[in-house]
XYZ file of C-alpha atoms in Angstrom:
619
model
C -11.677 -0.677 36.071
C -10.776 1.196 32.837
C -12.249 4.805 32.993
C -12.769 7.105 29.714
C -14.718 10.432 29.524
C -14.566 10.148 25.861
C -15.557 6.697 25.154
C -19.881 5.609 25.295
C -18.712 1.769 25.485
C -19.259 -0.493 28.537
C -15.765 -0.685 29.061
C -16.398 -2.140 32.773
C -18.505 -4.876 31.274
C -16.727 -6.125 28.258
C -13.357 -5.726 25.987
C -12.327 -6.258 22.396
C -9.478 -8.635 22.220
C -9.325 -8.688 18.365
C -11.435 -7.239 15.254
C -10.994 -8.703 11.821
C -12.049 -5.960 8.895
C -12.991 -7.229 5.705
C -13.539 -3.905 3.743
C -13.961 -2.541 -0.133
C -12.833 0.876 -0.730
C -15.261 2.641 -3.235
C -13.417 5.957 -4.726
C -16.880 7.286 -6.119
C -18.778 6.992 -3.604
C -15.779 7.571 -1.283
C -16.741 4.876 1.257
C -15.482 2.101 2.866
C -17.903 -1.037 2.767
C -17.686 -4.568 4.319
C -17.713 -5.797 7.733
C -16.167 -5.859 11.218
C -15.945 -8.977 13.438
C -14.986 -8.305 16.978
C -13.956 -10.626 19.542
C -15.550 -9.469 22.985
C -14.593 -10.613 26.192
C -17.064 -10.587 28.859
C -15.040 -9.096 31.997
C -18.096 -8.661 34.754
C -20.817 -11.233 34.834
C -24.468 -11.282 33.388
C -23.539 -8.961 30.965
C -26.430 -8.662 28.304
C -25.359 -6.033 26.272
C -22.430 -4.717 23.752
C -22.085 -0.955 23.635
C -19.797 0.272 20.965
C -18.448 3.706 19.412
C -19.204 4.601 16.223
C -19.560 8.063 14.969
C -21.416 8.638 11.231
C -21.353 5.085 10.553
C -24.491 3.282 8.660
C -24.708 0.177 10.830
C -26.578 -2.569 8.480
C -26.733 -5.615 10.844
C -24.860 -7.206 14.090
C -25.362 -10.842 14.271
C -23.211 -14.034 16.324
C -22.608 -17.105 14.461
C -25.296 -16.240 11.993
C -28.089 -15.365 14.453
C -28.910 -11.547 13.678
C -29.185 -9.264 16.766
C -31.390 -6.620 17.725
C -29.258 -3.268 17.656
C -29.839 0.354 18.090
C -27.790 3.434 17.319
C -28.350 5.904 20.239
C -28.631 9.839 19.859
C -25.754 11.278 18.561
C -23.392 13.009 21.178
C -22.118 16.021 19.175
C -18.606 15.530 20.945
C -18.449 11.750 20.767
C -20.935 10.132 18.502
C -23.664 7.630 18.340
C -23.282 4.619 20.724
C -23.972 1.297 19.358
C -25.905 -0.695 21.579
C -26.322 -4.497 20.890
C -28.786 -6.855 22.881
C -27.149 -10.024 23.352
C -29.327 -13.437 22.159
C -27.967 -14.222 26.151
C -26.006 -12.894 28.847
C -22.670 -13.360 29.097
C -20.138 -14.683 32.230
C -17.146 -13.113 33.198
C -14.423 -14.569 30.895
C -17.175 -15.704 28.038
C -15.816 -14.470 24.381
C -18.481 -13.923 21.373
C -17.552 -13.216 17.646
C -19.552 -10.071 16.906
C -19.927 -9.288 13.176
C -21.076 -5.674 12.185
C -21.857 -5.281 8.128
C -21.324 -1.470 8.187
C -19.974 1.055 6.080
C -18.629 4.636 6.454
C -20.507 7.687 5.415
C -19.329 10.810 3.808
C -19.029 12.441 7.222
C -16.211 10.135 8.358
C -13.855 11.837 10.061
C -10.994 9.229 9.995
C -10.803 9.189 6.462
C -9.626 12.091 3.941
C -10.361 10.991 0.142
C -8.025 12.997 -2.052
C -9.251 13.882 -6.018
C -6.138 12.751 -8.013
C -5.860 16.771 -8.622
C -4.781 17.066 -4.819
C -2.171 14.301 -5.171
C 1.692 14.518 -6.798
C 0.805 12.513 -9.601
C -2.436 13.817 -10.108
C -3.783 10.688 -12.381
C -5.087 8.300 -9.065
C -7.361 9.324 -6.310
C -5.739 8.794 -2.616
C -7.347 7.674 0.748
C -5.698 8.019 4.349
C -7.159 7.282 7.505
C -5.967 9.245 10.978
C -7.905 8.083 14.104
C -6.330 9.859 17.178
C -8.112 11.002 18.998
C -11.319 9.352 19.020
C -11.729 9.122 15.151
C -11.399 5.011 14.641
C -15.391 5.132 15.800
C -16.097 6.561 12.570
C -14.003 4.532 10.716
C -15.333 1.260 12.341
C -17.433 0.197 15.472
C -15.470 -0.347 18.460
C -14.703 0.107 21.643
C -12.692 3.273 20.655
C -10.774 3.864 24.022
C -6.743 3.749 24.475
C -7.511 1.547 27.339
C -8.892 -1.430 25.346
C -5.776 -2.488 23.358
C -6.165 -5.238 20.683
C -4.866 -7.123 17.624
C -6.149 -6.702 14.249
C -6.261 -8.503 10.899
C -7.705 -6.773 7.686
C -8.991 -7.977 4.118
C -8.975 -5.018 1.957
C -10.204 -4.884 -1.651
C -9.093 -2.087 -3.856
C -8.465 -0.944 -7.015
C -5.048 0.764 -6.165
C -2.368 -0.404 -3.439
C -3.132 -0.574 0.221
C -0.573 -0.251 3.731
C -1.850 -0.582 6.815
C -0.326 -0.304 10.399
C 0.434 -3.768 10.353
C 2.487 -6.638 8.738
C 1.609 -7.658 5.014
C 0.463 -10.901 4.804
C -0.441 -11.504 1.271
C -2.374 -10.270 -1.417
C -4.979 -11.978 -4.315
C -5.888 -10.196 -7.502
C -9.520 -10.787 -7.934
C -10.179 -12.667 -11.575
C -11.996 -10.263 -13.848
C -11.717 -7.289 -11.476
C -9.773 -4.035 -11.433
C -9.271 -4.908 -7.726
C -6.964 -6.722 -5.407
C -7.668 -7.899 -1.926
C -4.699 -6.929 0.186
C -4.027 -8.818 3.508
C -2.403 -7.613 7.077
C -2.309 -8.939 10.082
C -1.117 -7.109 13.652
C 0.017 -9.376 16.070
C 1.071 -7.036 18.833
C -1.733 -5.333 20.938
C -2.736 -1.810 19.965
C -5.155 1.042 21.183
C -7.813 1.210 18.140
C -6.650 4.712 17.317
C -3.561 3.214 15.967
C -5.467 1.349 13.342
C -4.414 2.830 10.068
C -5.197 2.336 6.476
C -3.855 4.388 2.984
C -4.523 3.283 -0.359
C -3.096 5.093 -3.494
C -0.640 4.785 -6.125
C 1.942 3.969 -3.878
C 5.336 2.467 -4.291
C 7.898 0.976 -2.007
C 11.807 1.191 -1.376
C 13.966 -0.402 0.957
C 15.906 1.791 3.497
C 17.078 -0.208 5.531
C 16.893 -4.126 7.143
C 13.313 -4.019 8.792
C 12.400 -0.626 6.714
C 10.612 0.841 3.486
C 9.724 3.780 2.689
C 6.381 4.156 0.768
C 5.169 7.218 -1.507
C 3.832 8.361 -4.502
C 6.681 7.208 -7.405
C 6.957 10.960 -8.017
C 8.638 11.761 -4.901
C 10.345 8.203 -4.069
C 13.347 8.821 -4.761
C 13.640 12.179 -2.709
C 11.936 10.029 0.397
C 13.998 7.204 0.065
C 17.161 9.760 0.311
C 15.636 11.812 2.881
C 15.043 8.674 5.326
C 18.557 6.843 4.793
C 19.384 6.944 8.653
C 16.175 5.141 9.830
C 17.785 2.384 10.656
C 20.131 4.270 13.134
C 17.322 5.911 14.821
C 15.882 2.638 15.805
C 18.735 1.083 17.223
C 19.763 3.937 18.693
C 16.186 3.456 20.523
C 16.520 0.036 21.021
C 20.116 0.688 22.948
C 18.509 3.161 24.935
C 15.357 0.953 25.860
C 14.412 -2.621 24.843
C 14.295 -4.573 21.238
C 12.310 -3.198 18.963
C 8.945 -5.141 19.320
C 7.089 -4.417 15.752
C 9.024 -6.516 13.256
C 8.878 -3.728 10.502
C 9.423 -0.151 10.459
C 8.167 1.329 7.144
C 7.620 4.983 6.435
C 4.570 6.248 4.351
C 4.998 9.735 2.849
C 1.565 11.264 2.546
C 0.210 14.093 0.296
C 0.481 17.528 1.937
C -3.090 17.380 3.245
C -1.903 15.001 5.791
C -2.294 16.909 9.382
C 0.654 16.075 11.463
C 4.094 15.897 11.494
C 3.984 12.491 11.696
C 1.624 9.571 13.047
C 2.916 6.664 15.003
C 0.940 3.825 13.653
C 2.901 1.140 14.219
C 4.857 -1.065 11.176
C 3.931 2.326 9.317
C 4.864 5.609 10.609
C 2.710 8.254 8.559
C 4.902 11.158 7.714
C 3.970 14.549 6.290
C 6.227 15.478 3.184
C 7.244 18.934 4.993
C 10.006 16.697 6.099
C 11.365 16.615 2.195
C 13.632 19.446 2.736
C 16.435 17.830 0.215
C 19.121 17.795 3.113
C 18.074 15.773 5.708
C 17.503 18.619 8.163
C 14.080 17.852 9.351
C 14.378 13.947 9.884
C 14.528 14.423 13.670
C 10.387 14.013 13.510
C 11.471 10.439 12.771
C 13.205 9.863 15.657
C 10.134 11.368 17.464
C 7.746 8.748 15.828
C 10.535 5.695 16.382
C 10.242 6.712 20.083
C 6.862 6.109 20.307
C 7.565 2.455 19.206
C 8.057 1.961 22.883
C 6.275 5.548 24.554
C 2.543 5.327 23.314
C 2.603 2.087 20.975
C 3.964 -0.755 23.600
C 2.860 1.280 26.968
C -0.255 3.607 26.374
C -2.011 6.083 27.948
C -5.063 4.578 29.599
C -7.382 7.722 28.479
C -7.069 11.300 26.830
C -5.980 12.756 30.220
C -3.113 11.149 30.781
C -1.831 12.162 26.725
C 1.644 12.838 28.290
C 2.486 9.873 29.567
C 2.505 9.069 25.432
C 3.638 12.387 24.151
C 6.318 13.550 27.039
C 8.486 10.325 27.428
C 8.406 10.100 23.818
C 9.913 13.666 23.141
C 12.070 12.849 26.357
C 13.307 9.433 24.514
C 13.556 11.574 20.865
C 16.027 13.801 22.847
C 17.845 11.482 24.209
C 18.337 9.317 20.559
C 19.300 12.666 19.074
C 21.414 13.448 21.752
C 23.561 10.180 21.841
C 23.387 10.312 17.732
C 24.371 13.720 17.331
C 25.982 15.133 20.831
C 24.130 16.542 24.223
C 24.282 20.196 22.752
C 21.448 19.128 20.109
C 19.057 17.916 22.132
C 19.263 20.525 24.489
C 18.691 23.199 21.650
C 15.688 20.731 20.833
C 14.597 21.924 24.389
C 14.933 25.298 24.160
C 13.137 25.303 20.892
C 10.574 22.802 22.524
C 9.908 25.224 25.670
C 9.144 28.305 23.596
C 6.345 26.168 21.541
C 5.220 25.160 25.091
C 5.178 28.893 25.999
C 3.099 29.965 22.567
C 0.751 27.167 23.500
C 0.026 28.531 27.007
C -0.150 31.893 25.683
C -2.692 30.933 23.230
C -4.763 28.809 25.700
C -4.337 31.278 28.741
C -2.084 30.587 31.712
C -4.955 29.747 33.686
C -6.682 27.609 31.259
C -7.608 23.864 32.171
C -5.875 22.229 28.959
C -2.214 23.813 29.999
C -2.695 21.364 33.063
C -0.445 18.437 32.399
C -3.292 15.982 33.735
C -6.275 18.064 32.138
C -10.336 16.907 33.041
C -11.637 15.647 29.922
C -15.584 15.232 30.672
C -17.452 16.667 28.034
C -14.469 17.729 26.506
C -13.206 16.859 22.558
C -9.868 15.994 23.196
C -8.994 17.340 19.729
C -10.005 20.911 21.373
C -7.164 20.147 24.248
C -4.470 19.236 21.490
C -1.379 21.376 21.851
C 2.814 21.342 22.736
C 1.504 21.070 26.254
C 1.282 17.445 27.097
C 4.811 16.908 24.828
C 6.842 19.937 26.278
C 5.014 19.981 29.679
C 5.622 16.372 29.811
C 9.201 16.388 28.919
C 10.264 18.949 31.483
C 9.109 17.063 34.058
C 10.558 14.090 32.804
C 13.953 16.328 32.312
C 13.783 17.895 35.648
C 13.350 14.388 37.641
C 16.482 13.216 36.024
C 18.247 15.958 37.047
C 16.488 15.968 40.582
C 17.476 12.188 41.041
C 21.105 12.237 40.119
C 21.095 12.084 36.397
C 21.094 9.843 33.358
C 22.813 7.039 34.996
C 19.974 6.807 37.520
C 17.204 7.585 35.410
C 17.747 5.994 32.223
C 17.586 2.557 33.989
C 14.053 3.527 35.476
C 13.307 4.572 31.335
C 14.482 1.110 30.685
C 12.346 -0.599 33.481
C 9.409 1.417 32.868
C 8.687 -0.187 29.342
C 9.401 -3.580 30.469
C 6.879 -3.217 33.327
C 4.029 -1.578 31.445
C 4.698 -2.694 27.936
C 1.367 -4.229 26.273
C -0.718 -1.834 28.818
C -2.258 1.187 29.079
C -1.625 3.037 32.277
C -2.289 6.469 34.207
C -0.542 8.753 36.193
C -1.345 6.969 39.325
C 0.152 3.929 37.822
C 3.744 5.771 36.484
C 4.153 7.316 39.806
C 3.293 4.665 41.715
C 6.258 2.518 39.634
C 8.399 5.528 39.717
C 8.434 5.440 43.618
C 8.743 1.104 43.944
C 11.650 1.300 41.188
C 14.033 4.061 42.879
C 13.054 2.420 46.909
C 14.185 -1.078 45.352
C 17.301 0.189 43.403
C 18.397 2.934 44.591
C 17.174 2.820 48.185
C 15.181 5.552 50.564
C 17.536 8.501 49.558
C 15.744 8.559 46.198
C 12.390 8.370 47.914
C 13.088 11.777 49.673
C 14.003 13.452 46.431
C 10.579 12.039 45.121
C 8.983 13.514 48.013
C 10.672 16.837 47.618
C 8.835 17.086 43.988
C 5.774 19.526 44.219
C 3.302 16.766 42.391
C 0.321 18.896 42.343
C 2.038 21.703 40.650
C 3.490 19.594 38.014
C 0.701 17.463 37.284
C -2.384 19.293 38.126
C -1.021 23.076 37.642
C -1.824 25.383 34.784
C 0.422 27.489 32.967
C 4.382 27.010 32.516
C 6.001 24.257 34.586
C 6.493 25.185 38.184
C 10.521 24.556 37.853
C 12.376 26.462 35.182
C 14.814 24.097 33.862
C 18.315 24.995 32.424
C 19.437 23.740 29.211
C 22.618 24.060 27.451
C 22.435 27.077 24.877
C 25.622 26.729 23.161
C 24.017 26.380 19.984
C 21.620 29.339 20.522
C 23.696 32.009 21.545
C 24.813 32.821 18.100
C 20.985 33.122 17.206
C 20.395 35.637 19.987
C 23.191 37.636 18.866
C 22.098 38.205 15.554
C 18.898 39.025 16.767
C 20.654 41.230 18.984
C 22.664 42.697 16.385
C 19.308 43.330 13.946
C 17.557 45.389 17.104
C 20.521 47.232 17.811
C 20.964 48.775 14.070
C 17.424 49.515 14.467
C 17.370 51.371 17.290
C 20.674 53.001 17.072
C 20.468 54.593 13.214
C 16.676 55.166 13.419
C 16.549 54.442 9.793
C 14.026 52.253 7.778
C 16.521 50.344 6.353
C 19.636 49.193 7.841
C 23.152 50.715 6.740
C 24.634 48.912 3.586
C 27.818 46.434 5.079
C 26.152 45.976 8.039
C 24.914 42.550 7.456
C 25.415 39.807 4.913
C 24.550 36.707 3.703
C 27.897 35.174 5.790
C 25.737 36.043 8.711
C 23.689 32.303 8.890
C 26.375 30.739 6.428
C 26.845 28.291 9.327
C 23.585 28.142 11.199
C 22.042 24.724 10.987
C 18.543 24.758 9.944
C 17.410 24.751 13.155
C 19.523 27.574 14.305
C 17.769 29.717 11.649
C 14.544 28.496 12.962
C 15.654 29.954 16.520
C 16.923 32.999 15.043
C 13.728 33.797 13.371
C 11.623 33.128 16.540
C 13.682 35.544 18.178
C 13.438 38.523 15.608
C 9.701 37.725 15.573
C 9.506 38.391 19.723
C 11.263 41.977 19.042
C 9.025 44.592 20.031
C 8.030 46.595 18.306
C 8.826 44.776 15.306
C 11.407 45.475 12.733
C 10.231 48.146 9.982
C 9.266 46.367 6.732
C 12.582 48.016 5.392
C 14.628 45.755 7.306
C 12.142 42.819 6.726
C 12.958 43.659 2.854
C 16.986 43.711 3.059
C 16.566 40.429 5.874
C 14.716 38.691 2.755
C 17.254 39.713 0.152
C 20.598 39.002 2.015
C 19.303 35.364 3.590
C 16.780 34.558 0.724
C 13.884 33.758 3.305
C 11.032 33.566 0.763
C 12.094 31.210 -1.560
C 13.510 28.618 1.219
C 12.429 24.776 0.989
C 12.879 24.258 4.322
C 9.269 24.336 5.743
C 9.939 24.961 9.158
C 12.076 27.582 8.411
C 9.750 29.244 6.117
C 6.846 28.917 8.471
C 8.674 31.197 11.403
C 9.680 33.931 8.343
C 6.103 33.999 7.394
C 4.523 34.376 11.174
C 7.393 36.825 11.800
C 6.452 39.154 8.482
C 2.820 38.740 9.646
C 3.405 40.162 13.108
C 5.194 42.770 11.498
C 2.076 43.121 9.262
C 4.588 43.042 6.204
C 1.621 42.902 3.734
C 4.116 41.815 0.625
C 4.107 38.123 2.362
C 0.677 37.607 2.252
C -0.010 35.927 -1.069
C 3.037 33.529 -0.196
C 1.009 32.909 3.299
C -1.895 31.901 1.837
C 0.077 29.650 -0.972
C 1.941 28.042 1.810
C -1.391 27.313 4.042
C -3.703 26.258 1.102
C -0.972 23.386 -0.074
C 0.877 22.110 3.256
C -2.239 21.007 5.496
C -0.151 19.966 8.456
C -1.663 21.548 11.298
C 1.733 22.848 12.738
C 1.527 25.119 10.057
C -1.707 25.338 8.310
C -3.339 26.625 11.542
C -1.240 29.411 12.969
C -0.584 31.036 9.147
C -4.224 31.485 9.168
C -4.777 32.327 12.471
C -2.004 35.111 12.439
C -3.221 36.287 8.556
C -6.705 36.364 10.564
C -5.147 38.741 13.177
C -2.888 40.837 10.750
C -3.479 44.077 9.406
C -5.732 43.838 6.461
C -5.547 39.970 6.561
C -8.961 38.962 7.891
C -10.793 38.580 4.457
C -7.987 36.683 2.897
C -7.607 34.139 5.654
C -11.068 33.281 5.545
C -11.327 33.270 1.845
C -7.975 31.432 1.576
C -9.544 28.544 4.131
C -12.936 28.263 2.424
C -11.464 27.983 -1.364
C -9.198 25.044 -0.358
C -11.749 23.417 2.266
C -11.481 20.230 0.653
C -7.787 20.167 0.407
C -7.752 20.217 4.385
C -8.240 16.995 6.515
C -11.186 16.892 8.319
C -9.888 17.301 12.039
C -7.696 20.053 10.488
C -10.237 21.701 9.020
C -12.819 21.524 12.080
C -9.878 23.345 13.933
C -9.094 26.252 11.506
C -12.591 26.734 11.289
C -12.785 27.760 14.781
C -9.891 29.436 14.815
C -11.403 31.848 12.259
C -14.659 32.354 13.603
C -16.235 30.245 10.628
C -18.921 27.084 10.953
C -17.483 23.825 9.405
C -20.870 23.944 7.854
């Protein structure tokens, strides 16, 4: 029986098989209005009610076959919204299906939608709408059983004055006579959880970048985006070689405006990506490998609820690095793992090593899953799988298991116990008792329930990291030996990092940021002058440079930090920047002022998280 502590739906009595959306986009009122028709199937006998998740939705009527039904919106739960309780005209028996039609509109408090003014877009001429439903924000976009345990197909008619795209395959469009609007039609035939329903509307143009891929974006950045993501097909093909044939037909990319809160969102058929990836040198497109890996891990095989989120993200990071290893060589994937381990340590430090959210399988009863969002499920999950692969005998043993995992669970939502039972079963059937004995040696409670860093420290190939460590040590030694405020002339030069990849530059800056005490400001002046860090276009390098300077209370960088944090809504960047500025000497007021001045720029999810970081309310 499905269990989901973050859903108020009666998941034990009914399930949704299909949703059809018929919605009109109103940019003036900033609402979506229309209907959602849900095909509901009873999974128990004598079902008298259907309970759906909603949050800040204006429900206008509920009916079945034209017959109006009584309904009630329950008092709002601060974290989980208002349960919509619908009284059925007659009880349903197990297996019986109805089509429940809900007429509704979203409201200004909808956390799934971000409405952008023309001034917030690249082109500055047209408004823009995009949605972000993970983790539990689909309920503010439509009434639904907002739980990843429920997988459904969906179709949609979206009527709008600007082009609409969705996490589904377009099936046609109809221009309304005598109207400025067009109805765009979509269908998603592969079953997905509600959090993967996604919509974007704006002044969008598309360009084919592969046999099954189009990149969509505002016309002003289309050329740059098409160039940046030209290797997309190679990522997909490598994923297919590792796992199973790609199941979704299309793999399109939508490059969103800068307020998009994530690096990418694996919406099926249409991955949403941040414009922070447009570095101009294809150095940041590894994020696409991550989102493509989600096509199997998360989208096909889905976590049953958010307590098992690592089954989505840990597996995806593991497959992402497998793809990178095959395309670029194992030293690159191992280097990525070193970076990931650093990010994991930072998340653990932020929460505290004993915090329950640092467990791979946390308890989320009464918790908002957004509050538990960190690198823990990604990197601790990856580290468990990496450890298991080495422990069980390497890729020759583990890669066939990965493929079998997808084949076994495709189309299903699973929990950690399901995963573990199949792992044991596969290893026994395929390789015999020897592998079962090895699995029995694993400290499962420590890995799955223990807090803090993983119980086993994996060792990764540090070939690409060594040069970063050496250069960092050279800067540290220079400071220690000279006792001067600036390094001696000629000790350092631009050639120091000329051969570094962008990822190596990131690691170098992270290592410098770890130095205690921080480098003197004169050293930072020299480093910036030689390595041209303040003006760098690569957002990952820029982020690390800013964080390094903030840790050193280098006030010269504060205006740059405020500018970056107010024009880049990706939470990976704006949250640590504003949080670090807030903690830096003489930075607290600027951090709060920057956030409050630009609050409307941030996605509602990001705004709520930043407000908590800065000790502010979101009101």
